[in-house]
Short mmCIF file of C-alpha atoms in Angstrom, two decimals:
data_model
loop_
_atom_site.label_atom_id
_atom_site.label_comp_id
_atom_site.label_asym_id
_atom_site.label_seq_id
_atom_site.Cartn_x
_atom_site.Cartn_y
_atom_site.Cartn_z
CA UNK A 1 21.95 -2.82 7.31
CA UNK A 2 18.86 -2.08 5.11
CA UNK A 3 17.28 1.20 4.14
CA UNK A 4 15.07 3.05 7.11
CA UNK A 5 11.53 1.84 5.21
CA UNK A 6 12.51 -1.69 5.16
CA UNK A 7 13.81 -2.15 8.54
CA UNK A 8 10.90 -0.78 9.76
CA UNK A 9 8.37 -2.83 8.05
CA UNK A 10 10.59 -6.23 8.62
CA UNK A 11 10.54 -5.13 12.33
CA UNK A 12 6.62 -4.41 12.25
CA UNK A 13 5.76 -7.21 11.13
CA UNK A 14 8.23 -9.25 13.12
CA UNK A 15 6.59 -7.83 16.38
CA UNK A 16 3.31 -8.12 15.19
CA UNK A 17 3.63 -11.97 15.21
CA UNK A 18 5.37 -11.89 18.75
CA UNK A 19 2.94 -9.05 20.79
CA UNK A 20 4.03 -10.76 23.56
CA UNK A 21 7.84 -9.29 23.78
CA UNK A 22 6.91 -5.66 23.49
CA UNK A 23 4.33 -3.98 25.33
CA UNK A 24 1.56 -0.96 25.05
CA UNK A 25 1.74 2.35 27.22
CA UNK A 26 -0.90 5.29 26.87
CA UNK A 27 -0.65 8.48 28.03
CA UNK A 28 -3.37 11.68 28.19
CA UNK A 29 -2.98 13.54 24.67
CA UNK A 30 -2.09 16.94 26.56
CA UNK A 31 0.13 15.23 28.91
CA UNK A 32 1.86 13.74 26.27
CA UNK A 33 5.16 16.41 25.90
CA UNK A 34 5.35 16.27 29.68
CA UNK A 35 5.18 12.32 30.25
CA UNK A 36 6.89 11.27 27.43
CA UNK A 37 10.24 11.63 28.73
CA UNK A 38 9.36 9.99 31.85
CA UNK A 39 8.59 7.61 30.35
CA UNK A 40 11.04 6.65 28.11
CA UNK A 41 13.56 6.69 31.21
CA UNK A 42 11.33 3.88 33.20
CA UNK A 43 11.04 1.88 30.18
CA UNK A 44 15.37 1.54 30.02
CA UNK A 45 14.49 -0.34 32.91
CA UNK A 46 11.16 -2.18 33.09
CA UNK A 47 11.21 -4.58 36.09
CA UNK A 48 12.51 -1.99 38.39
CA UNK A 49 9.66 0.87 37.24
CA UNK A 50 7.07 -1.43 36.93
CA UNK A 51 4.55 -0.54 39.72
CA UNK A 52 4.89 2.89 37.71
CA UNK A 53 4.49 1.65 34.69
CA UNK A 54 1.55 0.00 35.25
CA UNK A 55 -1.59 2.23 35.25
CA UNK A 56 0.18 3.32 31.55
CA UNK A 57 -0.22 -0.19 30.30
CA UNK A 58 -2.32 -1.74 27.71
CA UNK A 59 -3.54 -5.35 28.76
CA UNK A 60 -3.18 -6.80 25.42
CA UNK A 61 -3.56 -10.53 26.79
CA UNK A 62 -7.36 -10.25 25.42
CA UNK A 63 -6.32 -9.80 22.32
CA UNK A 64 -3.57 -12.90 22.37
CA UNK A 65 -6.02 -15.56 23.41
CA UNK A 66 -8.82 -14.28 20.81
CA UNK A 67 -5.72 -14.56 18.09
CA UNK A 68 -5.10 -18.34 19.51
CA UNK A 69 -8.42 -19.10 19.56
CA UNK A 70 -8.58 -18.45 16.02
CA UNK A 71 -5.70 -20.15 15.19
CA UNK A 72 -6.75 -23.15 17.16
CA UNK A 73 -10.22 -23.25 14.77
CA UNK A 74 -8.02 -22.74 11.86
CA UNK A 75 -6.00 -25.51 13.17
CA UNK A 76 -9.01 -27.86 13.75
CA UNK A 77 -10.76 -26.81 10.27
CA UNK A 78 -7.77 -27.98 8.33
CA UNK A 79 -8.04 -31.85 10.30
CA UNK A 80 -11.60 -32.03 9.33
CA UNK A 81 -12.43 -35.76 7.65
CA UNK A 82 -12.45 -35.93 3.93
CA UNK A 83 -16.30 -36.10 4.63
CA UNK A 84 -16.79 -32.70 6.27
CA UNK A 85 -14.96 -30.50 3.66
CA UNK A 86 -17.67 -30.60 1.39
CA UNK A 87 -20.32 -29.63 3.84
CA UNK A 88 -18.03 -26.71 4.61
CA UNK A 89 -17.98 -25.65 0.93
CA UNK A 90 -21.58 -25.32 0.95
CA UNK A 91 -21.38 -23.18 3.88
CA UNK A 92 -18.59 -21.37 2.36
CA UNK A 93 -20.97 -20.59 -1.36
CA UNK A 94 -23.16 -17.95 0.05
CA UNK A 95 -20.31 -16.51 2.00
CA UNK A 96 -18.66 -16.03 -2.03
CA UNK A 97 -21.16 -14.89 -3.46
CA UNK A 98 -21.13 -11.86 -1.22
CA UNK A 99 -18.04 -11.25 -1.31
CA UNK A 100 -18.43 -11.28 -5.54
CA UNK A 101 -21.08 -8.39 -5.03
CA UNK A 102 -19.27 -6.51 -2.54
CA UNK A 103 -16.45 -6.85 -5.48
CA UNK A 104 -18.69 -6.24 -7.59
CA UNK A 105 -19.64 -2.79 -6.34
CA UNK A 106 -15.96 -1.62 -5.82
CA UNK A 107 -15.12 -2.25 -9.25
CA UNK A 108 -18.58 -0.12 -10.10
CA UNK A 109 -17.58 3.01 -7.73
CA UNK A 110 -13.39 2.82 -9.19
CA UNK A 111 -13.47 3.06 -13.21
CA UNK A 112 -9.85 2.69 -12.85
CA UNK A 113 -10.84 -1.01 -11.57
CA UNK A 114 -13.38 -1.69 -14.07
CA UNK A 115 -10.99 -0.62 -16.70
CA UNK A 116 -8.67 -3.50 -15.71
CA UNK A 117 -11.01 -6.38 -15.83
CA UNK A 118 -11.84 -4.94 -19.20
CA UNK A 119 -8.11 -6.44 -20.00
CA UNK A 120 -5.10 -4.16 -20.22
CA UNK A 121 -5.81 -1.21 -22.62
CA UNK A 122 -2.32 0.83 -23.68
CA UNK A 123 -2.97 4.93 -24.02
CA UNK A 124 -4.81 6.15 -27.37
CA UNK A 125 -2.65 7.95 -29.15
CA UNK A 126 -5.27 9.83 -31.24
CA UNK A 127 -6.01 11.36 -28.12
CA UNK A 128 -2.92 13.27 -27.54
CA UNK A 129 -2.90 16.64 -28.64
CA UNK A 130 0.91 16.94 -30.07
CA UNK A 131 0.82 20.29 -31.43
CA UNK A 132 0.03 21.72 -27.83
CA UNK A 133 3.15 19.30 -26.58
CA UNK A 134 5.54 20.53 -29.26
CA UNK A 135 4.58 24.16 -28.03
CA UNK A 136 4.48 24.34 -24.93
CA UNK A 137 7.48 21.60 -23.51
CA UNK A 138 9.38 21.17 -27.13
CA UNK A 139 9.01 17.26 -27.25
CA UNK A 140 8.12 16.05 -30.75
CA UNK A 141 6.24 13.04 -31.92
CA UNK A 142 8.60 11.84 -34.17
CA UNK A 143 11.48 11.74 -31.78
CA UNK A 144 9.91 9.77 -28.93
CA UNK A 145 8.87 7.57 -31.86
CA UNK A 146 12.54 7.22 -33.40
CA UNK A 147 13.94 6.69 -29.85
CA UNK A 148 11.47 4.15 -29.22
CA UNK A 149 10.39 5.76 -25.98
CA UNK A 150 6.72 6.55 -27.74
CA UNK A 151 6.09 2.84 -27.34
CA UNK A 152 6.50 2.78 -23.69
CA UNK A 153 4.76 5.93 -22.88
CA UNK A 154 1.98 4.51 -24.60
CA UNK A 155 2.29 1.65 -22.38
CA UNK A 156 1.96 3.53 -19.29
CA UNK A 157 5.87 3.28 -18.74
CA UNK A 158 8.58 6.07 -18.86
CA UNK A 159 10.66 7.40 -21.42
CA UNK A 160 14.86 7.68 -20.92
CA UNK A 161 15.98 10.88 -20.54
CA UNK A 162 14.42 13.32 -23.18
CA UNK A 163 15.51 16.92 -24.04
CA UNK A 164 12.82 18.98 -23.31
CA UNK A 165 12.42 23.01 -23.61
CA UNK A 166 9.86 24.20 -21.56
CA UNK A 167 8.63 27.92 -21.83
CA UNK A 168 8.24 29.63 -18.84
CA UNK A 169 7.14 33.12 -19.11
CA UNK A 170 7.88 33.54 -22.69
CA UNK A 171 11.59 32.14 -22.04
CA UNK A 172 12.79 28.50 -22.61
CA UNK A 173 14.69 26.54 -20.72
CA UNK A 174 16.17 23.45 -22.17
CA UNK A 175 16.45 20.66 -19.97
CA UNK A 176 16.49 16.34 -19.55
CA UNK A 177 13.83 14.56 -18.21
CA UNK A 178 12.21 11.32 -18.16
CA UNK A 179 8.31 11.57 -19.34
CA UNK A 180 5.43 9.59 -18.82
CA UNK A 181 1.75 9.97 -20.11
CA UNK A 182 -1.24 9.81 -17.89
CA UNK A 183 -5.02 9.60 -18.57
CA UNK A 184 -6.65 12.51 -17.62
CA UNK A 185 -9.95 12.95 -16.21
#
């Protein structure tokens, strides 16, 4: 009884822990109009079709005892003696530090990234050329100031609705709308 995005997710990841109750089939990408169809009508009944099914499936059984496997060294990581876990931290160190200058490197390729570990840093107003605002959409300094919806478009946040004129071919339309400054390149 949810919306169509969240049902599907909540359903993806519900399968996704049970691969065993729902199956695999592939098909040839230029067969795939054709056999679809067919498809679909032995799957309604699985047991019955399954000698056809079967050259379709995916053996995904693989897969299920690699994910067990892993789960039972999870398992028997977590039991380790008091002893151990130290020894396993030391293990663990150079493993960290890669991962710090793989991070590292991110944060150097995305300035957006860099720019939050800098701390959070709200829009410069000095920056925003008002005069070309006021002319071309009709929105004024001081009444996004009085409204108090300057303050959150400074903060990367969005304004309540705003009358705006917009001119369009020497012709202005006047109009509502919710506005929201953004850094540009």
């Amino acid at each position: 009884h949810g919306d169509v995005l969240d049902n599907f997710f909540k359903n993806f990841f519900r399968q996704c822990k049970e691969p065993s109750r729902f199956g695999f089939y592939r098909v040839a990408a230029d067969q795939a109009d054709k056999l679809l169809e067919v498809i679909k009508e032995f799957l309604k009944d699985p047991d019955t079709n399954k000698e056809l099914l079967a050259p379709h499936k995916v053996d995904t059984s693989g897969y299920e005892k690699k994910v067990q496997e892993e789960q039972a060294a999870q398992t028997a990581d977590q039991e380790q003696k008091p002893e151990e876990q130290p020894e396993q931290k030391q293990d663990d160190e150079p493993k960290k530090q890669e991962e710090m200058e793989q991070k590292n490197e991110q944060n150097q390729e995305s300035p957006q990234q860099a720019q939050s570990n800098r701390g959070y840093q709200p829009i410069d107003e000095s920056k925003i050329n008002w005069q070309e605002l006021e002319e071309k959409w009709g929105v004024k300094r001081d009444d996004l100031e009085k409204s108090g919806d300057l303050d959150r478009m400074l903060n990367y946040g969005k304004s309540d609705l705003v009358r705006v004129s917009p001119n369009f071919g020497g012709e202005a339309f006047e109009l509502d709308a919710r506005l929201s400054f953004k850094k540009d390149g």
